[in-house]
Short mmCIF file of C-alpha atoms in Angstrom, two decimals:
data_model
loop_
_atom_site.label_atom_id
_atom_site.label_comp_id
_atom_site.label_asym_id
_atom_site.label_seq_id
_atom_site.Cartn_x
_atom_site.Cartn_y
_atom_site.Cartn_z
CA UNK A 1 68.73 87.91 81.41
CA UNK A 2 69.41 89.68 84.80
CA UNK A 3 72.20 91.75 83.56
CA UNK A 4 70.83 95.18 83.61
CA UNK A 5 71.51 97.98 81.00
CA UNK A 6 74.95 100.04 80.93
CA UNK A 7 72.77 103.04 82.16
CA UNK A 8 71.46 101.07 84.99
CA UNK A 9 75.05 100.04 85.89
CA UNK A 10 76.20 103.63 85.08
CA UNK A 11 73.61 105.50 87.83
CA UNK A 12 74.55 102.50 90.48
CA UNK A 13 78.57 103.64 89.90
CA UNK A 14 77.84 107.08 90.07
CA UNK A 15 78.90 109.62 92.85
CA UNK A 16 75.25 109.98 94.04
CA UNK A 17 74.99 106.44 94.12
CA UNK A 18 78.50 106.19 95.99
CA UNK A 19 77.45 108.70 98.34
CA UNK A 20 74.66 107.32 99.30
CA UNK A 21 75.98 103.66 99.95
CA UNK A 22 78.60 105.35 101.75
CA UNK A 23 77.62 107.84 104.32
CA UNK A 24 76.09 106.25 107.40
CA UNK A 25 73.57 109.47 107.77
CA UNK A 26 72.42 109.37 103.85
CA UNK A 27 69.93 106.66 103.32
CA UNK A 28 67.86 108.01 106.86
CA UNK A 29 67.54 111.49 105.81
CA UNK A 30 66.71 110.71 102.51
CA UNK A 31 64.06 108.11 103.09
CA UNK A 32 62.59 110.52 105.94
CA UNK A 33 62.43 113.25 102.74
CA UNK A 34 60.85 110.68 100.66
CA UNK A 35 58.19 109.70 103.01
CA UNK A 36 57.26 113.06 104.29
CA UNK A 37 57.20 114.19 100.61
CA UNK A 38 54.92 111.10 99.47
CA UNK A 39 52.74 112.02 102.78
CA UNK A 40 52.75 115.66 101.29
CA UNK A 41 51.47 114.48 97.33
CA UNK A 42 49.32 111.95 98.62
CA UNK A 43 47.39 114.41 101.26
CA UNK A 44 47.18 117.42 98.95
CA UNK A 45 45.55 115.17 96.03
CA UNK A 46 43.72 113.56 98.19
CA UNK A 47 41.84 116.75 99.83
CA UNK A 48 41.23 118.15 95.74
CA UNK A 49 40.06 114.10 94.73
CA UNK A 50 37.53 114.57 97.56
CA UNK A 51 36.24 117.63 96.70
CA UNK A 52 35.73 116.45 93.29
CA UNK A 53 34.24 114.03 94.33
CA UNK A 54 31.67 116.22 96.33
CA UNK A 55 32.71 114.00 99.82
CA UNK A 56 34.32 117.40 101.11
CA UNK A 57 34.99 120.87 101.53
CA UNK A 58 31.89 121.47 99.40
CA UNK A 59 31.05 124.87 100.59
CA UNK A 60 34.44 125.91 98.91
CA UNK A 61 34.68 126.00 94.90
CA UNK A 62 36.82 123.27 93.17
CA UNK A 63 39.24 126.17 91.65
CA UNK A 64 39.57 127.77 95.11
CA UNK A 65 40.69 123.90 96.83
CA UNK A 66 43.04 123.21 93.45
CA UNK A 67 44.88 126.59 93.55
CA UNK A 68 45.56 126.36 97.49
CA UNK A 69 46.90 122.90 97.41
CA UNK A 70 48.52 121.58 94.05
CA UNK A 71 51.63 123.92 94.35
CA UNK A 72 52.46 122.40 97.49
CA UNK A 73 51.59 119.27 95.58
CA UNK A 74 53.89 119.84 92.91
CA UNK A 75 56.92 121.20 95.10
CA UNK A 76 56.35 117.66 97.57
CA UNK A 77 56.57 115.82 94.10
CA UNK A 78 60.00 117.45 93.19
CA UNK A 79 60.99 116.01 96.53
CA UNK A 80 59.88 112.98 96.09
CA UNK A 81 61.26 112.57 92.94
CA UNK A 82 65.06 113.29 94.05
CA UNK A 83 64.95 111.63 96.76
CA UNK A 84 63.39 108.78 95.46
CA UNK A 85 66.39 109.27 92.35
CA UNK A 86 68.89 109.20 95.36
CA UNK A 87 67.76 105.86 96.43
CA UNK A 88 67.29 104.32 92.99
CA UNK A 89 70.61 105.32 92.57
CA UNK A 90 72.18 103.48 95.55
CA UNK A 91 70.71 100.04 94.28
CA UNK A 92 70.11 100.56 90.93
CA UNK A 93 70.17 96.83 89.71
CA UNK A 94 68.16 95.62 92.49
CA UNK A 95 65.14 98.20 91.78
CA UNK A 96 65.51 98.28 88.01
CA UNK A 97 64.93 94.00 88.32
CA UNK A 98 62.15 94.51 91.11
CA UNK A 99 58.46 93.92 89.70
CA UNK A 100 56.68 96.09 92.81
CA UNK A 101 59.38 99.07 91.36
CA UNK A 102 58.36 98.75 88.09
CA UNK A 103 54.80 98.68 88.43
CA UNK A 104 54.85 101.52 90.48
CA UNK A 105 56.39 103.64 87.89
CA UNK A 106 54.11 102.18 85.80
CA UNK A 107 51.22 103.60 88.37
CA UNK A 108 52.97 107.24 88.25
CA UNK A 109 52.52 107.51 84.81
CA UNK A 110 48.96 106.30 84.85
CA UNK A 111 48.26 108.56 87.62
CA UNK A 112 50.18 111.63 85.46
CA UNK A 113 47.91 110.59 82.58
CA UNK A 114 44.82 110.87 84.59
CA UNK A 115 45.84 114.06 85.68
CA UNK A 116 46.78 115.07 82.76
CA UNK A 117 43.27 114.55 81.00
CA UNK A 118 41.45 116.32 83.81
CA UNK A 119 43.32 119.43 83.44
CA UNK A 120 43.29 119.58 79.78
CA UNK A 121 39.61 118.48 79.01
CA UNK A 122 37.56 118.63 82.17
CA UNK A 123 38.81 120.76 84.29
CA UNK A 124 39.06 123.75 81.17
CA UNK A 125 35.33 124.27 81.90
CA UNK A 126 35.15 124.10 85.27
CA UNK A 127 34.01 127.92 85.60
CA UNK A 128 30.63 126.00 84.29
CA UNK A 129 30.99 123.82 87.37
CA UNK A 130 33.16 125.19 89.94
CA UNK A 131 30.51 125.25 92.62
CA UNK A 132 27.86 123.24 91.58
CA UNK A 133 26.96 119.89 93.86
CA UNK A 134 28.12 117.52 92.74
CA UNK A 135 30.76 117.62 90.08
CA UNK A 136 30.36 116.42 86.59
CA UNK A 137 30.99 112.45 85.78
CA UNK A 138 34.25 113.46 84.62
CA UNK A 139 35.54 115.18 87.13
CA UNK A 140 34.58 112.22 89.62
CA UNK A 141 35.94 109.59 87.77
CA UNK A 142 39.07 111.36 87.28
CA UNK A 143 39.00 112.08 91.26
CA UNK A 144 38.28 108.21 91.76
CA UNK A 145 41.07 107.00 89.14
CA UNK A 146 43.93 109.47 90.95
CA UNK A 147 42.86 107.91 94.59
CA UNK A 148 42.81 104.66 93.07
CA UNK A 149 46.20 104.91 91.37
CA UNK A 150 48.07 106.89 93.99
CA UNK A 151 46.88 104.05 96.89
CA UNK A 152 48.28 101.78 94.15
CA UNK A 153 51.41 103.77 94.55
CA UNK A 154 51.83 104.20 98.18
CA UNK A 155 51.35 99.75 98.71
CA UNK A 156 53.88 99.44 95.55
CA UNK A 157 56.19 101.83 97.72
CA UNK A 158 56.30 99.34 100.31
CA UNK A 159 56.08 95.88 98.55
CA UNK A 160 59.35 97.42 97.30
CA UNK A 161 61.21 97.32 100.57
CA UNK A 162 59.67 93.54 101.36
CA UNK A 163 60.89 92.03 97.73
CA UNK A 164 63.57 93.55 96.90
CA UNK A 165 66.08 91.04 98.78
CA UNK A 166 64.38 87.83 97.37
CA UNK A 167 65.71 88.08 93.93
CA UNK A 168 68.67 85.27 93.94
CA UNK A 169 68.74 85.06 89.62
CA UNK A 170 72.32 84.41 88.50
CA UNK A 171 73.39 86.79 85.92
CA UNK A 172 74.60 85.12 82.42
CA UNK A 173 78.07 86.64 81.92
CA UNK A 174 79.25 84.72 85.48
CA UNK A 175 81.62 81.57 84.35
CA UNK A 176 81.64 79.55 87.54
CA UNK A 177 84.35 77.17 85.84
CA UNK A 178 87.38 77.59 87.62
CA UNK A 179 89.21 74.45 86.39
CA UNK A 180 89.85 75.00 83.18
CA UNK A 181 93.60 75.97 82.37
CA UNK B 1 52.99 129.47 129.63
CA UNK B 2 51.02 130.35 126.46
CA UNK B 3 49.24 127.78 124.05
CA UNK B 4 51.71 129.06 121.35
CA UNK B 5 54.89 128.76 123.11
CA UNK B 6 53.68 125.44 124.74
CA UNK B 7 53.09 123.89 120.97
CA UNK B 8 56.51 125.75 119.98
CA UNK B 9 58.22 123.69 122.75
CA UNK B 10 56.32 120.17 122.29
CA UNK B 11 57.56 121.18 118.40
CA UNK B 12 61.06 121.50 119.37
CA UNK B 13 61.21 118.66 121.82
CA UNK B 14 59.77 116.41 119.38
CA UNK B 15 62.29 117.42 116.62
CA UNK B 16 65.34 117.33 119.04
CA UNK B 17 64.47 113.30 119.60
CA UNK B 18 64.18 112.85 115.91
CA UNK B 19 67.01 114.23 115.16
CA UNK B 20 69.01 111.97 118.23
CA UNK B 21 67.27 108.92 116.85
CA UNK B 22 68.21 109.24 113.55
CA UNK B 23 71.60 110.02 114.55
CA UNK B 24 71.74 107.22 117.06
CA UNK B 25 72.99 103.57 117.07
CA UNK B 26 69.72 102.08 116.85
CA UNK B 27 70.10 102.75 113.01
CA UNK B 28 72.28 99.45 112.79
CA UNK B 29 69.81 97.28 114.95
CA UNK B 30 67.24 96.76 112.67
CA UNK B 31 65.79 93.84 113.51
CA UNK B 32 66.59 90.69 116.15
CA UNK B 33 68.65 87.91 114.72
CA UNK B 34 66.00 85.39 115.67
CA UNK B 35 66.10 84.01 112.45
CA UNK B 36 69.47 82.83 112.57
CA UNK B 37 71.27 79.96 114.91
CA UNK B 38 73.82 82.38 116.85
CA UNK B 39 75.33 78.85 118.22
CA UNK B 40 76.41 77.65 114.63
CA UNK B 41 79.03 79.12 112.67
CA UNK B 42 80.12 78.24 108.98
CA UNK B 43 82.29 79.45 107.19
CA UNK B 44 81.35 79.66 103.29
CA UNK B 45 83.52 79.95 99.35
CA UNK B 46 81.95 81.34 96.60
CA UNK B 47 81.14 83.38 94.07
CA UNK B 48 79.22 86.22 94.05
CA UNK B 49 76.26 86.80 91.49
CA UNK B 50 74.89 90.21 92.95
CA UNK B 51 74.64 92.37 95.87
CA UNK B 52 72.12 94.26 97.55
CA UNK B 53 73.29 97.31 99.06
CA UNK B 54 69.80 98.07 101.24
CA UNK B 55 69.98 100.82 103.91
CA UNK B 56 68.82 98.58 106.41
CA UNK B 57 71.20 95.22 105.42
CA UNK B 58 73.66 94.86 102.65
CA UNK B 59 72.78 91.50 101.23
CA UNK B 60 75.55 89.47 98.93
CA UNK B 61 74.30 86.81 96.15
CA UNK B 62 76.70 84.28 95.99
CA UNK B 63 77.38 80.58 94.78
CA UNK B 64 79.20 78.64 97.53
CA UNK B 65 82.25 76.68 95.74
CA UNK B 66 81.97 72.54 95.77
CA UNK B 67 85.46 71.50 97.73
CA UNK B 68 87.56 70.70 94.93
CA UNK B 69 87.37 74.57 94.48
CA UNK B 70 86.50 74.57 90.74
CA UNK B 71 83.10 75.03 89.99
CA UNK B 72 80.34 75.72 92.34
CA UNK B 73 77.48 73.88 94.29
CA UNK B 74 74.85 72.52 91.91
CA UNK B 75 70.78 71.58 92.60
CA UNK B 76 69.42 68.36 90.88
CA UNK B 77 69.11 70.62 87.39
CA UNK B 78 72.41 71.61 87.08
CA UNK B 79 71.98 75.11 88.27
CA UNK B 80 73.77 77.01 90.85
CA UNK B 81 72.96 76.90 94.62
CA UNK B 82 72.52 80.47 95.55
CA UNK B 83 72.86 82.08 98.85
CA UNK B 84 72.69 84.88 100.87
CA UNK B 85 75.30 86.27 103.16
CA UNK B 86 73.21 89.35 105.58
CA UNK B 87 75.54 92.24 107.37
CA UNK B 88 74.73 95.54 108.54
CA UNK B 89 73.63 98.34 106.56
CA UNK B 90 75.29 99.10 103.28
CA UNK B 91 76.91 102.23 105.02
CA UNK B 92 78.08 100.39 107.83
CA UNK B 93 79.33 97.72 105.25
CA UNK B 94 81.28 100.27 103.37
CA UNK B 95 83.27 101.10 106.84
CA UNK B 96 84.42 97.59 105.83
CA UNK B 97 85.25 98.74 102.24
CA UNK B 98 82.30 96.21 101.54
CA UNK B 99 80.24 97.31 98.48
CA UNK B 100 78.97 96.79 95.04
CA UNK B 101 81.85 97.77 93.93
CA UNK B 102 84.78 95.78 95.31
CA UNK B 103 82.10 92.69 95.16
CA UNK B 104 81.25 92.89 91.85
CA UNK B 105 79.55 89.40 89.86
CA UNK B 106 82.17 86.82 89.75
CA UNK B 107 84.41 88.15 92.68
CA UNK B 108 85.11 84.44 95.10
CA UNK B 109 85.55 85.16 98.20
CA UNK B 110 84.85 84.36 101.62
CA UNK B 111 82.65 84.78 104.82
CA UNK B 112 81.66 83.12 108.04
CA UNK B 113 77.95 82.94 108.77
CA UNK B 114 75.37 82.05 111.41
CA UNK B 115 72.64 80.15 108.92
CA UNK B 116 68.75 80.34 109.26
CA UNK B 117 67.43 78.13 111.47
CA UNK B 118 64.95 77.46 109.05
CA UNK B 119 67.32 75.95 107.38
CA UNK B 120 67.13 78.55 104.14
CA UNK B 121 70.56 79.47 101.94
CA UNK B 122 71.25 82.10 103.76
CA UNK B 123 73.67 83.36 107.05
CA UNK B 124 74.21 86.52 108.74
CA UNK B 125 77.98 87.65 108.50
CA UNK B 126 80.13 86.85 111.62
CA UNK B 127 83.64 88.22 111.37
CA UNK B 128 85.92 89.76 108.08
CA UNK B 129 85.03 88.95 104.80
CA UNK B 130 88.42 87.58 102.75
CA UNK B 131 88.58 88.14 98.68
CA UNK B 132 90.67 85.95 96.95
CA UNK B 133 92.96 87.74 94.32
CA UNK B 134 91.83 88.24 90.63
CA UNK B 135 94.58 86.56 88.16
CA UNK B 136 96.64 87.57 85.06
CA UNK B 137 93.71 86.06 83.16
CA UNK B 138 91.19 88.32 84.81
CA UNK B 139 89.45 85.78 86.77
CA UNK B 140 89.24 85.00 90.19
CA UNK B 141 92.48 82.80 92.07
CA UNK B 142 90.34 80.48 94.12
CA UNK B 143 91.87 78.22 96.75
CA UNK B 144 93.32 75.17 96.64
CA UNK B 145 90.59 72.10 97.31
CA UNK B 146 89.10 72.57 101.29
CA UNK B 147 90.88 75.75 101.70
CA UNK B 148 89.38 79.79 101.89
CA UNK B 149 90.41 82.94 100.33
CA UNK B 150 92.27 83.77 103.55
CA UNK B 151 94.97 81.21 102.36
CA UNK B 152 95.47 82.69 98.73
CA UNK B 153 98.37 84.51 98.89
CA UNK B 154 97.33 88.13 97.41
CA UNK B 155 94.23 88.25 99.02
CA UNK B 156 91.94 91.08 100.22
CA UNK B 157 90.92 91.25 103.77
CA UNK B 158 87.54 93.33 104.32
CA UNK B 159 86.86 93.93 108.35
CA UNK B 160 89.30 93.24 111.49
CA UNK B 161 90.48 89.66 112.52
CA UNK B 162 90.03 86.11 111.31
CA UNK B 163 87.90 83.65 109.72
CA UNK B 164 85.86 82.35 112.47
CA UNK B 165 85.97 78.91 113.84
CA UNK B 166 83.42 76.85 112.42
CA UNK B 167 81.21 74.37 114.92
CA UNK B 168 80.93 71.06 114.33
#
């Protein structure tokens, strides 16, 4: 218990991980990138979830909304997703312990999943439904679900930052016997 | 002045201060020290269990050392008593040559802190942190009973200066 994995160790010990401990300027930038990039998936998704969900934009068709936004979508999650690998990296142990952390991985896949299942089942006949008021069921739900999980994602994000300190386990391999011969 | 070059200049002005901020000494003034007695100074042995190198505060885990200097404080069950030596950021810290990596789990050393007021396990750093040298056996040289790492001979200074005076 509380002795993380040698990959875990590895990534902490690594140059990224150095570098970012290191330089005075690196954890700033990079958690500026990381919340302007969150701001960026979060917004995007959240205009396309709200057109599914018929609350917006509803004079414009579903495909026209998706196509304009999700590459900036995709190309704010790349961001987010380095940047966010540069600061696992500088406290690797700390995060890969921390219960907010892991359930909001945990919440990124779920929210991948969703997304996932939309474009591959419901959102292959959208031509059917691209302008009709409102969307099908499926589209909805799957437009509820994302807010639901990203939201889920963004209070994770900063439970992280209020937890993460707290965690005073002792690891086992520590021998705090310093009288024998 | 046009709408567009007025925007392009509230743009640029509001960029330029971003940019000074983040580049500014505020960084390492995250938060008051309210939460700590400023009048009381102690100055703590033990052994560290785990550090958290945040952006904001670099945090170090450790288990203070009983006086005899061979094992380490103990609550009612047995277990260690764990606290919590605060500091500047971790980049700040590493000016020091303070890091995960020269404090690794098991590394004694010590520190002088301001506690919490509150009375919690935990002190904010005042002065140089001192390591006490690792032996032929691998493990940690602590000091002799009552003593700190600054009186090991071999040991590792980390900051300017001495251990701090401790109030009564």
């Amino acid at each position: 218990m509380r002795t993380p994995p040698s990959f875990i160790h590895a990534i902490e010990f690594s140059a990224f991980g150095e570098w970012m401990r290191s330089n005075v300027l690196a954890m700033p930038w990079v958690n500026a990138a990381h919340v302007l990039c969150v701001i960026l998936v979060f917004g995007t998704i959240l205009v396309v979830d709200l057109r599914l969900l018929g609350l917006l934009d509803r004079h414009r068709s579903v495909t026209r909304t998706a196509d304009e936004l999700l590459h900036l979508t995709w190309a704010a999650f790349a961001g987010a997703a380095i940047s966010g690998a540069l600061f696992f990296s500088a406290n690797a142990t700390t995060y890969w312990f921390n219960t907010a952390f892991r359930f909001k991985m945990l919440a990124i896949v779920l929210a991948g999943l969703n997304m996932a299942v939309f474009q591959f089942v419901t959102y292959r006949g959208v031509a059917r439904w691209d302008r009709n008021e409102p969307p099908p069921r499926a589209a909805q739900l799957a437009a509820g679900l994302s807010i639901l999980l990203w939201v889920t994602v963004l209070v994770l994000g900063r439970l992280i930052g209020f937890t993460k300190g707290f965690d005073v386990a002792v690891p086992d391999n520590i021998d705090f016997d310093f009288g024998a011969p | 002045m046009s709408k567009n070059k007025l925007m392009l200049k509230t743009i640029g002005s509001a960029a330029a201060l971003i940019v000074g901020l983040a580049a500014s000494p505020l960084l390492h003034a995250h938060h008051s020290f309210a939460a700590y007695d400023m009048t009381k100074t102690q100055i703590l042995t033990g052994v560290v269990t785990r550090v958290n190198p945040d952006a904001n505060h670099l945090q170090i885990f450790f288990a203070p050392m009983n006086t005899d200097r061979k094992n380490v404080e103990r609550d009612k069950d047995g277990k260690p008593v764990i606290w919590a030596v605060e500091m500047a950021g971790s980049a700040a810290a590493a000016q020091d040559g303070i890091s995960v990596s020269t404090f690794q789990p098991g590394t004694v050393f010590s520190v002088g802190v301001h506690p919490q007021r509150s009375g919690d396990p935990s002190g904010f750093r005042e002065g140089p942190l001192f390591k006490c040298p690792v032996g032929a056996n691998g493990k940690a040289t602590p000091p002799k009973p009552g003593e700190h790492c600054d009186a090991v001979e071999g040991r590792t200074a980390f900051g300017q200066g001495t251990l701090p005076t401790p109030t009564k």
